[in-house]
XYZ file of C-alpha atoms in Angstrom:
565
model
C 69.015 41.174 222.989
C 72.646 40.477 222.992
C 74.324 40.270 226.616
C 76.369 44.370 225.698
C 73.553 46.598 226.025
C 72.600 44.823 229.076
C 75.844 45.175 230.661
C 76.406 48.765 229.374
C 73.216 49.424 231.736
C 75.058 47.903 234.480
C 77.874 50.130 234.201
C 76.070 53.092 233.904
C 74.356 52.291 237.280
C 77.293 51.412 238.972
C 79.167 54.576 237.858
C 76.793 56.474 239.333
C 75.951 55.051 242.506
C 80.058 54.737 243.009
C 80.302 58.255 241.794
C 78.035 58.910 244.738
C 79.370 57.006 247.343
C 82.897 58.702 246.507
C 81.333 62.151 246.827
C 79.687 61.533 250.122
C 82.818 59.517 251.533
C 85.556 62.505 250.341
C 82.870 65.198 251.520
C 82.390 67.077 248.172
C 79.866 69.442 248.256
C 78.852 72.045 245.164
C 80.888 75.444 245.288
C 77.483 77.605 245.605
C 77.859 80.876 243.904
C 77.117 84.169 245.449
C 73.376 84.428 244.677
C 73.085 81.087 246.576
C 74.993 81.487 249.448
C 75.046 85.145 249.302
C 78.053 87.763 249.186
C 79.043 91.050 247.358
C 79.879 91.130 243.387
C 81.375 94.832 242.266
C 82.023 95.566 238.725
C 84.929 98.222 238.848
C 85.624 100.861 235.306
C 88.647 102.697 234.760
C 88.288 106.664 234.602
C 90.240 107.028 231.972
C 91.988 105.400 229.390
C 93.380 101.902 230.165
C 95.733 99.861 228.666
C 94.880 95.765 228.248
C 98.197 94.995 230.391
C 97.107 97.472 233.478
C 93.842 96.099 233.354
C 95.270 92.534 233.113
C 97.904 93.515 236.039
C 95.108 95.085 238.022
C 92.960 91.645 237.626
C 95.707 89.925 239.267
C 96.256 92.440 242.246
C 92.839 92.385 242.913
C 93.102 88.458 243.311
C 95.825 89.144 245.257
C 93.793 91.585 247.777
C 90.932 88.988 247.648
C 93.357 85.674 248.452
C 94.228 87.967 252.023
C 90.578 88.184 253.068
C 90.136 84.625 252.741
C 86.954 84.271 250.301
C 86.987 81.156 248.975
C 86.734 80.586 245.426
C 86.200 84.366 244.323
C 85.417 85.044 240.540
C 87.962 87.787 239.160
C 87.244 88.030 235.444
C 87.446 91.257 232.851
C 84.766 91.451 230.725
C 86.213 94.425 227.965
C 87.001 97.701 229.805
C 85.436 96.583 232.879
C 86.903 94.385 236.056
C 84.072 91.907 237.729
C 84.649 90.966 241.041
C 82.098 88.244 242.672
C 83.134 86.966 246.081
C 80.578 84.556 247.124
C 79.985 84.122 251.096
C 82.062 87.081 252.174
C 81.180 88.330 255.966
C 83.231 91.554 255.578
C 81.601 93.021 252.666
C 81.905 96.358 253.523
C 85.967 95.632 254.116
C 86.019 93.682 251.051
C 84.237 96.584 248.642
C 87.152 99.052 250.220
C 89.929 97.016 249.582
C 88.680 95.595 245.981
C 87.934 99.368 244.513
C 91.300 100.865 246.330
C 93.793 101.719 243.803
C 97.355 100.061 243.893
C 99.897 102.505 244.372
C 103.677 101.402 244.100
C 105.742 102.495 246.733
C 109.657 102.236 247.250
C 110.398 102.007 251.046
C 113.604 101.628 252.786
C 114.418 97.777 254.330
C 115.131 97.968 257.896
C 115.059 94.583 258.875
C 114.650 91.609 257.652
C 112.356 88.859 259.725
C 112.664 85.941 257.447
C 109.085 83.520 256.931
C 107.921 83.788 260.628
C 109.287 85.570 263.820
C 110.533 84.332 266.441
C 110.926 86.465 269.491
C 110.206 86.765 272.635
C 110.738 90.394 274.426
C 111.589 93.441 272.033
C 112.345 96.081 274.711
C 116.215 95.090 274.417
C 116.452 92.594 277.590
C 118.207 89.490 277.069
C 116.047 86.721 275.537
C 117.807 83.529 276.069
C 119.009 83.923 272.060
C 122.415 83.548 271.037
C 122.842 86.182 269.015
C 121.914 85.005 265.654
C 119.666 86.583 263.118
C 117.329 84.089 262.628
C 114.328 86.628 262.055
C 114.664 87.565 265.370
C 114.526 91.836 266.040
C 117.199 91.970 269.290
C 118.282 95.094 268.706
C 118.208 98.397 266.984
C 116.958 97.926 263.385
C 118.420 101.160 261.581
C 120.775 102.590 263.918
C 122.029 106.196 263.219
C 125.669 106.218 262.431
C 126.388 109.490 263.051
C 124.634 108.834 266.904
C 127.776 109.440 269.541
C 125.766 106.902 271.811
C 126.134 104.075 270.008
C 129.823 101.996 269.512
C 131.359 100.797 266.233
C 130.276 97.134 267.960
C 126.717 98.393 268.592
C 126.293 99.735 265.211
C 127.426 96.459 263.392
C 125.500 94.064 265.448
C 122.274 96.206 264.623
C 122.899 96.559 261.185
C 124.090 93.176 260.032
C 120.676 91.662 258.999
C 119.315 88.561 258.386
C 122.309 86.873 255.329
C 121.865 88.398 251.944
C 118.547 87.378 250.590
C 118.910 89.374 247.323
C 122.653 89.872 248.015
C 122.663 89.301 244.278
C 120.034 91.471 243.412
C 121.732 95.243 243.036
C 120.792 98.599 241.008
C 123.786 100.224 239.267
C 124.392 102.305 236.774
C 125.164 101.161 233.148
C 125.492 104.466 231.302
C 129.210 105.469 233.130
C 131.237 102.341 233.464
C 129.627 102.179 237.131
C 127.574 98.861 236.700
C 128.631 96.221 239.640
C 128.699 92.667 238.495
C 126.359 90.598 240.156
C 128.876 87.714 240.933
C 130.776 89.843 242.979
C 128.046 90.918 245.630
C 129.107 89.431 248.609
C 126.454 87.995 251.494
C 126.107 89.795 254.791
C 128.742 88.574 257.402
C 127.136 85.353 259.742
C 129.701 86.504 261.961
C 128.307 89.665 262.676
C 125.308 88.137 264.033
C 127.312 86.791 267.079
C 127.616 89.400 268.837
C 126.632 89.129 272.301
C 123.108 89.333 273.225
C 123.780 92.190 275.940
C 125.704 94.203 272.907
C 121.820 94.242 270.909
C 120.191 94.826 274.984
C 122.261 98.269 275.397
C 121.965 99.474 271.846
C 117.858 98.969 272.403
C 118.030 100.243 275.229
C 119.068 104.032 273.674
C 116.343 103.630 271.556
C 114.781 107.418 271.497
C 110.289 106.775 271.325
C 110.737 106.470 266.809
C 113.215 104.350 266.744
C 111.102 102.587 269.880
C 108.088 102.586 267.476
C 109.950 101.294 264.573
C 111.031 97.652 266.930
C 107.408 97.559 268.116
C 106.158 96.999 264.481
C 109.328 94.758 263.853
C 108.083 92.410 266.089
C 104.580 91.846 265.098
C 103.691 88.272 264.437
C 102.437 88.836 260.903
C 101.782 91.271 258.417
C 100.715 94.500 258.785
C 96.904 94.832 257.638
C 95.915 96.850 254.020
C 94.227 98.885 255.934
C 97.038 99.917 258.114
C 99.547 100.406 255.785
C 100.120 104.248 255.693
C 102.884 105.265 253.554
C 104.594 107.817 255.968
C 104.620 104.994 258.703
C 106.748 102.073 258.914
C 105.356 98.278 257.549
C 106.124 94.677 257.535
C 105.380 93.125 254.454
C 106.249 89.960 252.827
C 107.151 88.628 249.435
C 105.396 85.776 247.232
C 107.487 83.513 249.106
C 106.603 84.942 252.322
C 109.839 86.219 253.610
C 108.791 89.213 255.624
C 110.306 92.978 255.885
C 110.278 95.724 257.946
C 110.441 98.864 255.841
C 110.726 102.441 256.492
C 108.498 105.269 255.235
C 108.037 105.247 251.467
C 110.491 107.504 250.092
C 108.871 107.273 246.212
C 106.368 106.143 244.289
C 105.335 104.650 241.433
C 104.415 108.258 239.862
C 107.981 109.343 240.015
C 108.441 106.460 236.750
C 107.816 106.794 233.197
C 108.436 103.337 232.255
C 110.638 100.091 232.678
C 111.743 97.363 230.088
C 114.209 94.602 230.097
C 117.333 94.416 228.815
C 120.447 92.330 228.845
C 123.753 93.509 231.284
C 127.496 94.266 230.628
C 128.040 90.651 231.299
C 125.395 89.331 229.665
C 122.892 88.886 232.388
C 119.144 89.557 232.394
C 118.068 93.529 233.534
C 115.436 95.228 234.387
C 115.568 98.967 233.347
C 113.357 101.649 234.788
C 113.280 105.044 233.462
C 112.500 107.792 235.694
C 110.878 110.820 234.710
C 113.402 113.800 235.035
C 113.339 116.938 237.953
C 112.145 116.758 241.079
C 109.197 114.957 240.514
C 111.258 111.959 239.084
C 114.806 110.962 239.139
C 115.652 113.311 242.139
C 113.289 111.824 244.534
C 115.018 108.301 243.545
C 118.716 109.867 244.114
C 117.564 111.202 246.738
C 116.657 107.827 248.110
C 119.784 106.300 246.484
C 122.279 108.330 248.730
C 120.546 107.464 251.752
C 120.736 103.593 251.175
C 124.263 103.961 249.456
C 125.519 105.267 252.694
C 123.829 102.862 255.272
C 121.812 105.946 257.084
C 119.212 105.375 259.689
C 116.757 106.233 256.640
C 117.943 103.466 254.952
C 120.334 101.006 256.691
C 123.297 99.188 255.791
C 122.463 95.519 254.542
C 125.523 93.605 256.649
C 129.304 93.907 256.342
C 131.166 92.787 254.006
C 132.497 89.259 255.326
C 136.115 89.993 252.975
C 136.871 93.636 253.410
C 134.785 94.509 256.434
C 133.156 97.247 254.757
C 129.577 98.594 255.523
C 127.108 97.099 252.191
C 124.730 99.456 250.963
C 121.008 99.573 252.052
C 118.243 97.929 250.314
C 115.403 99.970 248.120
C 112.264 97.265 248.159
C 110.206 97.748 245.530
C 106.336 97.087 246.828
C 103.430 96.844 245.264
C 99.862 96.549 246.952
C 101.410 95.527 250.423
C 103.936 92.915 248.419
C 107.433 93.030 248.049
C 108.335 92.662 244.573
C 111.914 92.917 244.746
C 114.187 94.536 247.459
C 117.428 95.290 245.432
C 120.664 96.879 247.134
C 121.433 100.266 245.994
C 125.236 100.296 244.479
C 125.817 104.184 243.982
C 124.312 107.399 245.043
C 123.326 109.357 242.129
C 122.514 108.029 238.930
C 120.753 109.229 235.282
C 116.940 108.431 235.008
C 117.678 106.373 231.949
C 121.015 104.699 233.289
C 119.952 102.508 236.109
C 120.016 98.598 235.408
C 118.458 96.141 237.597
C 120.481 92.843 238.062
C 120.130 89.770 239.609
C 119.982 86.122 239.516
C 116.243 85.890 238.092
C 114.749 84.527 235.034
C 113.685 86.239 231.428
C 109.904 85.535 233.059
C 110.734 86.967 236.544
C 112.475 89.649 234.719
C 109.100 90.586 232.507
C 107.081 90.681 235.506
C 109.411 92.998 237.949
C 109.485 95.327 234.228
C 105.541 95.080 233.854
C 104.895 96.190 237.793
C 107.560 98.858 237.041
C 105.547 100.126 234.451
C 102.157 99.769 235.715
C 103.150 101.750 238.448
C 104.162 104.089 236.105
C 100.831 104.068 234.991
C 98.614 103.627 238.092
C 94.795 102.534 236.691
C 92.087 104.300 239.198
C 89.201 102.156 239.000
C 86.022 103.288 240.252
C 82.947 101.351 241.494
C 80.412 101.618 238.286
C 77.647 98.602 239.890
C 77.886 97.056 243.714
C 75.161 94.173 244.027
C 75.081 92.958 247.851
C 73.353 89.434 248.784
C 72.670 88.422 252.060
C 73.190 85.296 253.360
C 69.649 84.572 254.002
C 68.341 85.838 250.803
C 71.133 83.401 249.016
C 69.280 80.730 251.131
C 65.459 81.098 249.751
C 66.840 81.534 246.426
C 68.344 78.316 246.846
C 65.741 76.931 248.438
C 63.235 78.427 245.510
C 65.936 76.868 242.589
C 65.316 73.064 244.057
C 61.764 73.626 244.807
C 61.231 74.973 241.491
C 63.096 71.823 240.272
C 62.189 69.306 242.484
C 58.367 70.581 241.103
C 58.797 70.237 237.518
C 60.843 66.765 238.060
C 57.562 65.964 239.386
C 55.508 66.993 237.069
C 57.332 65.175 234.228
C 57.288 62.582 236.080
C 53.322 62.122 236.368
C 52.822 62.493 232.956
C 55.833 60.094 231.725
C 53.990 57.426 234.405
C 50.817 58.338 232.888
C 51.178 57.985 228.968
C 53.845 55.596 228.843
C 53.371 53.217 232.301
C 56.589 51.176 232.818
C 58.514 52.993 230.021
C 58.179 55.670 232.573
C 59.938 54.173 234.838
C 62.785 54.045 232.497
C 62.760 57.558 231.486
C 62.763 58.296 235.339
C 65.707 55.634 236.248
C 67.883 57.507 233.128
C 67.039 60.993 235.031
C 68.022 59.566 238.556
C 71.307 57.785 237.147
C 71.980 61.535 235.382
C 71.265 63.818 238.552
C 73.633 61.350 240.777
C 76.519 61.940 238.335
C 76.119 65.573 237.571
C 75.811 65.409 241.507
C 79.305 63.975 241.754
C 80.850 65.959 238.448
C 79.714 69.176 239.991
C 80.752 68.591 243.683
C 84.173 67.699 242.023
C 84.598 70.590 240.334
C 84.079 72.634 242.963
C 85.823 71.250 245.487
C 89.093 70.964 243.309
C 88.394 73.451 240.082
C 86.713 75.798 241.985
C 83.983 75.534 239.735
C 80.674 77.371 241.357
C 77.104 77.059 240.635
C 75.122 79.933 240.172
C 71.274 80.395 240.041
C 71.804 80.934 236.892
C 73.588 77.401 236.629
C 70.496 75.635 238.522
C 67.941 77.102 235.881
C 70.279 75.175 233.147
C 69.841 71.956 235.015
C 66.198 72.398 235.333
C 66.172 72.937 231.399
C 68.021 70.103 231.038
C 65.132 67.783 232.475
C 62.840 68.451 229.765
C 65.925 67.610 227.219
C 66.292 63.847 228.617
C 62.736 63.662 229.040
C 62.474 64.701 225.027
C 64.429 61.949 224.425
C 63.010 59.418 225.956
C 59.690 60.819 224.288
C 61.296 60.344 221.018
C 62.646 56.645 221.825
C 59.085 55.813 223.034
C 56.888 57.029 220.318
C 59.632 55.320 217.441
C 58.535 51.944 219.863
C 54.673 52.872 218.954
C 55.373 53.040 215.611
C 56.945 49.610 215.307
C 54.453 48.453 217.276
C 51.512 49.334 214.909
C 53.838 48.353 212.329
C 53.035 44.893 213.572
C 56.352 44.129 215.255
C 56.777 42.362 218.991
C 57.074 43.928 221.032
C 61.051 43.127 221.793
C 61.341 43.683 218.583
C 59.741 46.850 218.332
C 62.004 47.798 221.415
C 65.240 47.024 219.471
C 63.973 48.847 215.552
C 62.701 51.598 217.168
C 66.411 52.833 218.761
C 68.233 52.372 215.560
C 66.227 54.922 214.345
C 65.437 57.019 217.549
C 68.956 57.539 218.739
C 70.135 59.356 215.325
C 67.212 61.816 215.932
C 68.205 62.086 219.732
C 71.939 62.845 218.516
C 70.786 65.353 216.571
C 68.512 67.184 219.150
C 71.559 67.192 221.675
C 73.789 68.343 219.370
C 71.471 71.385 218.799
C 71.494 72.050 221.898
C 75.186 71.955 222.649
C 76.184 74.054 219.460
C 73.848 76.477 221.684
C 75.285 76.033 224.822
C 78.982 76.666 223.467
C 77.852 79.285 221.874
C 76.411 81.085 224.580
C 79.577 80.600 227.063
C 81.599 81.411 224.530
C 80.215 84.594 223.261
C 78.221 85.607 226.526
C 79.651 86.494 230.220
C 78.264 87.037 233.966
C 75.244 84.139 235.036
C 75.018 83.473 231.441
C 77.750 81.422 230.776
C 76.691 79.446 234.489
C 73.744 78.257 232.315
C 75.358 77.708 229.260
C 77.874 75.089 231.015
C 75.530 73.809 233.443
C 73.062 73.145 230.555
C 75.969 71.983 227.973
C 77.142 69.653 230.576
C 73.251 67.959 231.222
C 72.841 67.510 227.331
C 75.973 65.354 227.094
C 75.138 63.534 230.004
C 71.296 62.828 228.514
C 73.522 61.608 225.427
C 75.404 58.944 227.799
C 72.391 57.756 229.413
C 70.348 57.434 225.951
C 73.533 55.465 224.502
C 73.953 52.822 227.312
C 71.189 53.003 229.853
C 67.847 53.470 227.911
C 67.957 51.093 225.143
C 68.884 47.895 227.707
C 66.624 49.164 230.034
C 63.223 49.164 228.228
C 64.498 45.753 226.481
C 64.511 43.842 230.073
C 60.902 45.094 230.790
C 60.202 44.683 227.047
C 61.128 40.754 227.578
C 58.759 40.396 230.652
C 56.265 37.855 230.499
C 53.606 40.339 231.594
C 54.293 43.001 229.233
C 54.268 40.718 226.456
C 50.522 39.595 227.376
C 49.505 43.104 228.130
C 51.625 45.711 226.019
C 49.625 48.247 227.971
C 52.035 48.059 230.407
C 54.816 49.980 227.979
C 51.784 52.737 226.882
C 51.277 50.013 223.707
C 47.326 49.463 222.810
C 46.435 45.668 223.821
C 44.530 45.625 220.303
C 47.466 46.219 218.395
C 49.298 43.133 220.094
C 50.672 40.669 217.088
């Protein structure tokens, strides 16, 4: 036996004893799925007809529902008209079934203050804080002050209603069927000036806050977010964007039903736009004028952005579009009436960000009410015996092999059971590693394919061993029956494995739910059991094969003594 095979075995065992010690030092453990470690797994229908793009859009809103209760690793998939949701380990469940089958409703909703990534405050009843005055996400003062309020001065008013600077000072709805359209370079940021204005300035104008606008500071100054399942849409709400920036907004003042549609298009001055089209009457493009003259003017409804840091002059209010407690965009309203097919979208975004303000446009155009066709519940416990079942059930028939592999073919048994070993410690370490960084579960489903697998690298070692009896009675050594009996043995183990891997893509391809679990798990074992018969179980049986003892007493490899040459 040439010195290769013997050190191919040698790497094989030290890739998989390194593969282990790298799993137990980095703490990788298997993702379990939710029959394992338990959970709740929904599958949600439309009620009527759906479109591939809402269902696609509602797949990724669910996601985004499921990312805020903190399951880890959910499995969001669509399999045809239907939406599968499987969160494995969720304590909430009841919570989590309410906010999964809610429907998304898109909401426009004034901005009364922005609060930038986190907030930073420390009293909101209008004393002086020890701030200086800037409007750093801090609420010091009156977030949507009435202008027409005799109370409150010119001074007041502007401190109150400068905001934090210009976030989406370039982002701005106009009109682009009169002439009216604003250009997007021109929008000017919110004045930093105005946010020096004395602390005690902000400490009297909260201080003539009447019990709403009292209400409206309180949930300005919450420390987060304000939960799903207290966002009302009569009631105020701080939300955040993707990028976390956080809003308080007024009352909704639309929704999504008042669109028919949205597409993008390019601008005057060649920018990218996003165009919605509202539907006409009062069910449509009134409610969104409606809404339009409020912001335009910088009422307490909808509050002037900041002051113009050139002319002086009041900017208009913001419109934030949100959808599903998100901010999607927050664009300043630049007239007060416009046509429900004239109103253009502008800002400093790309063709992709563009495409995805245009498809939330439109799916809230088109809101898809899912409803809950199958809810499956598993306890934590009962994801515990069935995990404790799956190895038992395993660790059994590993057994079992394992007596008769000892029993018919002695040493050579031993081999067989070293090339099963070396294979569980690296599907150990693959499968820990995917689901600690692919989030890559495994199922029950995926722990019957593994069992499976067993009796495929057992069948191969079969295979190897009886082509090493047939050599044998051919009147061959021993060592030499070792070495012609893989030439021929490994193109019929090839074969066999790639059987069963044609199978095992085709079942994860064309299959879904626990199905595919096994198809991978399974697919994954088989080429495995290929690597092991390749390097490992040639080299292997050749050492033992080369033994003084076994040479006397072939026995010891399941050969008949008699047969000896």
């Amino acid at each position: 036996m040439s010195s290769r095979p013997g050190l191919s075995a040698l790497a094989v065992i030290l890739i998989a004893v390194l593969g282990a010690v790298y799993t137990v030092v980095a703490g990788n453990q298997p993702l379990l799925g939710l029959d394992l470690q338990g959970g709740v797994s929904v599958v949600l229908q439309p009620t009527g007809e759906a479109s591939d793009e809402a269902l696609d859009q509602s797949v990724e809103i669910i996601r985004s529902r499921v990312d805020s209760l903190g399951v880890a690793e959910p499995e969001i998939s669509r399999q045809g008209d239907t939406i599968v949701v499987d969160l494995p380990g969720v304590e909430e469940q009841q919570r989590a079934l309410e906010l999964v089958g809610r429907t998304a409703e898109l909401r426009f909703r004034p901005v009364l203050f922005e609060l930038g990534p986190s907030l930073e405050i420390e009293t909101i009843d209008g004393e002086d804080d020890g701030t200086d005055g800037t409007d750093d996400g801090e609420v010091d003062a009156e977030p949507a002050a009435d202008a027409d309020t005799d109370d409150t001065t010119a001074d007041d008013e502007e401190s109150s209603m400068a905001g934090s600077a210009g976030r989406f000072a370039p982002l701005v709805v106009a009109q682009s069927d009169d002439g009216g359209e604003t250009d997007p370079a021109a929008e000017d940021e919110a004045d930093p000036a105005a946010d020096d204005e004395p602390a005690a300035a902000a400490a009297d104008a909260a201080a003539e806050l009447d019990d709403e606008q009292a209400a409206i500071v309180e949930i300005c100054s919450q420390p987060g977010t304000t939960a799903p399942e207290d966002d009302i849409a009569d009631q105020p709400v701080v939300v955040a964007d993707a990028d976390g920036f956080r809003y308080c907004l007024g009352p909704t003042l639309l929704t999504g039903e008042t669109l028919e549609g949205a597409q993008v298009g390019i601008g005057n001055f060649g920018q990218t736009t996003v165009n919605p089209t509202f539907n006409s009457g009062a069910d449509g493009i009134d409610q969104f004028n409606a809404a339009a003259s409020q912001c335009f003017s910088g009422t307490a409804i909808c509050p002037s952005s900041g002051v113009d840091s050139v002319s002086g002059q009041q900017q208009p209010g913001r419109l934030a579009i949100v959808l599903d407690g998100r901010v999607v965009s927050a664009p300043a309203i630049q007239q007060p009436v416009f046509s429900r097919t004239g109103i253009e979208i502008t800002g400093d975004f790309t063709d992709e960000e563009a495409e995805d303000l245009a498809r939330v446009l439109r799916f809230g155009a088109l809101p898809v009410e899912l409803e809950t066709q199958q809810t499956r519940t598993v306890s934590a416990t009962i994801g515990d015996d069935v995990l404790r079942a799956g190895v038992i059930a395993g660790l059994l028939g590993l057994a079992l092999v394992a007596v008769y592999l000892l029993a018919y073919y002695r040493l050579a048994g031993l081999v067989a059971l070293g090339g099963l070993v070396l294979s569980a410690l690296l599907l150990w370490t693959i499968i820990a590693w995917f689901g600690e960084n692919l989030g890559l579960a495994l199922t029950l489903a995926g722990v019957v394919g593994l069992i499976v697998s067993v009796g495929v690298s057992a069948d191969s070692n079969i295979v190897y061993f009886e082509n090493v009896k047939d050599a044998y009675r051919a009147g061959k050594t021993v060592p030499t029956s070792v070495e012609r009996a893989y030439q021929s043995a490994i193109s019929t183990i090839v074969k066999a494995d790639a059987v069963s891997l044609i199978a095992a893509v085709l079942l994860y391809l064309l299959t879904v739910g626990a199905v595919r679990g096994f198809a991978f798990y399974l697919g994954l074992a088989t080429l495995l059991d290929l690597f092991i018969s390749w390097l490992f179980m040639r080299p292997a049986l050749a050492f033992l094969a080369r033994r003084e003892a076994v040479r006397e007493k072939p026995s010891l490899l399941g050969l008949s003594d008699v047969e000896a040459s």
